[in-house]
XYZ file of C-alpha atoms in Angstrom:
337
model
C 168.130 -107.845 -9.861
C 164.637 -108.457 -8.582
C 161.394 -107.017 -9.803
C 159.077 -105.101 -7.522
C 157.404 -101.788 -6.840
C 159.016 -98.808 -5.126
C 157.021 -96.173 -3.294
C 155.112 -93.929 -5.674
C 155.269 -91.155 -3.102
C 158.993 -90.787 -3.770
C 158.293 -89.094 -7.093
C 154.947 -87.444 -6.483
C 155.270 -83.685 -6.982
C 153.659 -81.627 -4.269
C 150.742 -79.423 -5.342
C 151.151 -75.708 -5.720
C 154.332 -73.686 -5.988
C 155.539 -73.869 -2.388
C 159.343 -74.211 -2.643
C 159.400 -75.977 0.745
C 157.492 -78.872 -0.864
C 159.269 -78.955 -4.228
C 160.409 -82.456 -5.242
C 164.074 -83.224 -4.571
C 165.263 -83.632 -8.167
C 168.704 -83.977 -9.704
C 170.294 -81.420 -11.986
C 173.691 -81.193 -13.636
C 175.560 -79.077 -16.192
C 175.919 -80.797 -19.547
C 178.270 -80.120 -22.450
C 177.716 -81.156 -26.058
C 180.618 -80.737 -28.457
C 181.351 -81.971 -31.971
C 183.143 -80.852 -35.114
C 180.821 -80.030 -37.994
C 182.612 -80.822 -41.265
C 181.317 -79.863 -44.705
C 182.643 -79.390 -48.205
C 183.066 -75.699 -48.959
C 182.109 -75.817 -52.656
C 183.636 -73.723 -55.447
C 182.206 -70.330 -54.368
C 182.664 -70.365 -50.590
C 185.923 -72.268 -51.090
C 187.288 -69.484 -53.320
C 186.123 -66.825 -50.831
C 187.890 -68.576 -47.924
C 190.969 -69.204 -50.040
C 191.040 -65.488 -50.817
C 190.910 -64.647 -47.109
C 193.834 -66.970 -46.531
C 195.716 -65.053 -49.232
C 194.822 -61.724 -47.611
C 192.106 -60.442 -49.923
C 188.317 -60.166 -49.777
C 186.330 -61.452 -52.727
C 182.697 -60.995 -53.665
C 180.630 -62.202 -56.592
C 178.581 -60.272 -59.157
C 174.881 -60.966 -59.494
C 172.697 -60.688 -62.588
C 171.578 -57.200 -61.521
C 175.190 -55.987 -61.318
C 175.390 -55.946 -57.529
C 178.519 -57.339 -55.863
C 177.609 -59.717 -53.038
C 179.942 -60.094 -50.048
C 180.146 -62.764 -48.751
C 179.596 -64.340 -52.161
C 176.396 -66.257 -52.840
C 176.422 -69.513 -54.763
C 173.176 -68.722 -56.577
C 171.754 -65.470 -57.891
C 169.140 -64.039 -55.467
C 167.166 -62.728 -58.467
C 167.280 -65.555 -61.019
C 168.474 -68.482 -58.847
C 171.082 -69.261 -61.493
C 174.646 -70.243 -60.447
C 177.049 -67.309 -60.074
C 180.634 -67.379 -61.359
C 182.039 -63.810 -61.723
C 184.317 -63.085 -58.755
C 185.129 -59.492 -57.824
C 187.800 -58.303 -55.367
C 186.578 -55.600 -53.002
C 188.329 -53.212 -50.614
C 189.342 -54.006 -47.045
C 187.805 -50.691 -45.965
C 184.091 -50.089 -45.552
C 181.230 -48.423 -43.717
C 179.237 -49.636 -40.699
C 175.573 -49.888 -41.714
C 174.243 -51.356 -38.459
C 175.732 -52.520 -35.162
C 175.104 -54.123 -31.778
C 177.181 -53.666 -28.631
C 178.370 -56.781 -26.743
C 178.782 -55.849 -23.090
C 179.473 -59.377 -21.816
C 181.447 -61.437 -24.356
C 180.928 -65.174 -24.509
C 183.667 -67.807 -24.763
C 185.217 -68.136 -28.240
C 184.012 -64.689 -29.336
C 186.659 -62.430 -30.922
C 187.361 -60.529 -27.676
C 187.298 -61.118 -23.939
C 186.270 -57.478 -23.443
C 183.266 -55.483 -24.697
C 183.128 -55.004 -28.469
C 180.654 -54.468 -31.309
C 179.169 -56.749 -33.916
C 178.521 -54.753 -37.060
C 177.250 -55.087 -40.597
C 179.990 -53.580 -42.765
C 179.537 -52.644 -46.422
C 183.002 -52.819 -47.935
C 183.950 -50.377 -50.684
C 183.073 -52.032 -53.968
C 180.388 -54.248 -52.410
C 176.629 -53.792 -52.429
C 175.825 -56.024 -49.435
C 177.110 -56.021 -45.862
C 179.460 -58.435 -44.108
C 178.941 -59.277 -40.434
C 182.089 -58.984 -38.330
C 183.519 -57.696 -35.049
C 184.654 -54.097 -34.581
C 187.202 -53.219 -31.902
C 186.327 -49.873 -30.303
C 186.816 -48.638 -26.706
C 183.144 -48.159 -25.893
C 179.625 -48.111 -27.313
C 180.048 -44.357 -27.772
C 182.710 -45.047 -30.400
C 180.593 -47.187 -32.745
C 177.884 -45.703 -34.940
C 176.231 -46.114 -38.318
C 178.437 -44.499 -40.942
C 181.713 -45.201 -39.126
C 184.532 -45.979 -41.552
C 186.451 -49.118 -40.619
C 189.267 -51.258 -42.037
C 190.085 -54.935 -41.728
C 192.792 -56.107 -39.379
C 194.173 -59.437 -40.548
C 195.025 -62.397 -38.310
C 198.702 -63.152 -37.820
C 198.164 -66.691 -39.095
C 195.532 -67.336 -41.738
C 193.992 -70.764 -42.311
C 191.142 -70.165 -44.761
C 188.238 -69.107 -42.539
C 186.297 -65.938 -41.739
C 188.576 -65.606 -38.695
C 191.411 -64.727 -41.085
C 189.971 -61.241 -40.657
C 190.663 -60.899 -36.933
C 188.319 -57.899 -36.639
C 187.752 -54.374 -37.961
C 189.041 -51.122 -36.469
C 188.162 -47.481 -37.224
C 190.144 -46.154 -40.168
C 190.196 -45.179 -43.837
C 193.486 -46.761 -44.923
C 193.787 -50.466 -45.673
C 196.309 -52.486 -43.714
C 197.869 -55.009 -46.143
C 197.870 -58.610 -44.961
C 201.353 -59.811 -44.060
C 202.899 -62.802 -45.827
C 202.038 -64.550 -49.050
C 199.515 -67.109 -47.916
C 198.186 -69.880 -50.143
C 195.422 -68.649 -52.474
C 194.114 -72.116 -53.379
C 190.393 -72.589 -52.724
C 189.426 -74.209 -49.433
C 187.758 -77.573 -50.023
C 186.785 -78.716 -46.516
C 185.468 -76.526 -43.714
C 185.490 -77.810 -40.112
C 183.575 -75.824 -37.507
C 183.640 -76.789 -33.803
C 180.157 -76.716 -32.266
C 179.822 -76.548 -28.485
C 176.775 -76.177 -26.262
C 176.686 -75.805 -22.476
C 173.396 -76.109 -20.611
C 171.906 -77.314 -17.332
C 169.549 -80.279 -17.300
C 167.083 -80.669 -14.455
C 165.578 -84.122 -14.207
C 161.887 -84.740 -13.646
C 160.882 -86.462 -10.382
C 160.475 -89.757 -12.249
C 163.815 -89.395 -14.022
C 165.456 -88.575 -10.691
C 164.340 -91.910 -9.243
C 165.669 -93.656 -12.364
C 169.050 -91.864 -12.157
C 169.449 -92.486 -8.440
C 168.615 -96.114 -9.059
C 171.411 -96.397 -11.607
C 173.848 -94.994 -9.028
C 172.796 -97.912 -6.796
C 172.997 -100.553 -9.531
C 169.259 -100.697 -10.146
C 167.292 -100.420 -13.396
C 164.033 -98.616 -12.614
C 161.159 -98.046 -14.996
C 157.890 -96.197 -14.559
C 154.203 -96.841 -15.235
C 150.898 -95.157 -14.498
C 149.512 -98.068 -12.457
C 149.693 -101.839 -12.260
C 147.809 -102.151 -15.556
C 149.968 -99.637 -17.460
C 152.978 -100.178 -19.661
C 156.384 -100.064 -17.996
C 158.633 -97.477 -19.648
C 162.404 -97.723 -19.378
C 163.845 -95.170 -19.027
C 160.726 -93.849 -17.247
C 158.781 -90.950 -18.690
C 156.999 -88.249 -16.772
C 153.654 -89.250 -18.241
C 152.122 -91.908 -20.430
C 152.209 -90.801 -24.096
C 148.761 -92.292 -24.699
C 146.714 -90.631 -21.960
C 149.027 -88.141 -20.198
C 148.672 -89.789 -16.788
C 151.855 -89.409 -14.681
C 154.041 -92.530 -14.571
C 154.574 -92.354 -10.819
C 154.474 -96.102 -10.134
C 158.166 -97.032 -10.200
C 159.216 -100.602 -11.013
C 162.633 -102.183 -10.481
C 163.510 -104.316 -13.503
C 165.792 -107.245 -14.134
C 169.110 -106.558 -15.841
C 168.384 -109.403 -18.254
C 166.428 -108.997 -21.447
C 165.790 -109.921 -25.073
C 167.213 -108.481 -28.276
C 164.278 -107.264 -30.366
C 166.024 -105.521 -33.273
C 169.679 -104.689 -33.884
C 172.186 -103.114 -36.250
C 175.734 -104.233 -37.026
C 177.977 -101.155 -37.164
C 180.647 -101.608 -39.843
C 181.526 -98.001 -40.672
C 184.151 -96.172 -38.576
C 183.490 -92.568 -37.558
C 185.211 -89.798 -35.602
C 185.203 -90.392 -31.855
C 184.247 -94.061 -32.140
C 185.295 -95.974 -28.992
C 184.842 -99.504 -30.315
C 186.456 -100.990 -33.387
C 183.847 -102.189 -35.928
C 182.106 -104.473 -36.427
C 179.958 -104.298 -33.317
C 176.245 -104.398 -32.522
C 173.831 -101.726 -31.317
C 170.582 -103.385 -30.299
C 167.231 -102.651 -28.749
C 167.002 -104.729 -25.585
C 163.627 -105.410 -23.975
C 164.369 -105.793 -20.266
C 162.350 -108.427 -18.447
C 159.331 -106.639 -17.009
C 159.541 -103.652 -19.379
C 157.275 -102.842 -22.317
C 159.642 -100.497 -24.180
C 163.102 -101.650 -25.374
C 166.228 -99.591 -24.699
C 169.127 -99.060 -27.133
C 172.502 -100.366 -25.964
C 175.599 -102.263 -27.090
C 175.678 -106.052 -27.355
C 179.202 -107.417 -27.040
C 180.777 -110.638 -25.806
C 180.188 -112.562 -29.032
C 180.780 -112.185 -32.746
C 178.586 -109.519 -34.319
C 177.285 -112.132 -36.756
C 175.975 -114.230 -33.844
C 173.588 -111.565 -32.543
C 169.980 -112.275 -33.502
C 166.421 -111.294 -32.709
C 165.248 -113.150 -29.624
C 168.751 -113.583 -28.169
C 168.740 -113.469 -24.388
C 171.270 -111.043 -22.943
C 172.390 -109.725 -19.545
C 173.902 -106.437 -18.433
C 177.635 -106.131 -17.827
C 178.116 -103.433 -15.217
C 181.217 -101.287 -14.917
C 183.217 -101.549 -11.669
C 181.316 -100.039 -8.739
C 183.821 -97.207 -8.309
C 183.043 -96.008 -11.867
C 179.294 -95.709 -11.359
C 177.567 -92.375 -11.737
C 174.014 -91.239 -12.378
C 173.732 -92.607 -15.917
C 173.003 -95.657 -18.023
C 176.732 -95.698 -18.850
C 177.025 -97.697 -15.605
C 175.991 -100.604 -17.800
C 179.001 -101.006 -20.073
C 177.184 -103.335 -22.483
C 174.990 -106.418 -22.708
C 176.313 -109.912 -23.440
C 174.684 -113.263 -24.246
C 173.260 -114.796 -21.080
C 173.434 -118.393 -22.336
C 169.679 -118.859 -21.961
C 167.556 -120.253 -24.797
C 166.263 -117.659 -27.244
C 162.972 -116.021 -26.347
C 159.860 -117.105 -28.192
C 158.892 -114.617 -30.917
C 155.418 -114.214 -29.444
C 156.929 -112.728 -26.265
C 158.506 -109.733 -27.998
C 156.841 -109.315 -31.406
C 154.647 -106.457 -30.152
C 157.765 -104.497 -29.157
C 159.401 -104.451 -32.595
């Protein structure tokens, strides 16, 4: 890698809103997904265990009201609640909203209603889906009954949905009534990210094996990855600078604890690497030596993935490894800690 300036005009946004002069920026759909895991606790755990057993349980508050779903603490006194009360599987719609275009993972792939349902024996409403043919068939005051899932696992989905009716439909089977202790909820988010003009230059550079930072002018700090504007004065960072793929470890952390989805067996090092020519360090992996050998001031170099695996992302750099050069002098990186 060599250091030099690229044309600022590449990233300069044209004035006005003329679409014919809009900057040619990159955009891509992104997906974020992870499993959120939490302990259910004695109250929610008993409620979910009851659903698995085919019954709906509320809890009595200090004012005598039965709360469904059950609350862990009294809404009046804030004291812990302990008196469980079974309620009916039949109730009344108190409020509703029609879903014309269902989203993925919702209870139906056809139009349906979300409704607040006050079950007989309860004093608060439970939010759930109601299966009706059209919006004309759902209304406040409609009597509905629970329809149980064929297989129950201890979640709110054990009630598949509600349907119009006055007569309870007993849950099939004799499912386990033990409280649920751990609750795992998949979380997934889909969105489209559109890069700024400066970020577009950076991303296209990565696809060509270049590390490109940005600064306001020759006297400004070089940010890597580049930002749209300097955080100190708001001036656009349109002066793009190609950086070396060598740098200095400023600070680091040795990862010893395994976690779900981990791709590298601990121990390994995550470090902030100050690339030569940059003023802001970037977080990346340091491999190629024992974790205990990594130190502040260590000189490292990028290890790139094979060319055919490159995309528009910093993942093109698989990790950094020791370059074999003498450690950097502390004075050269102390201001970047």
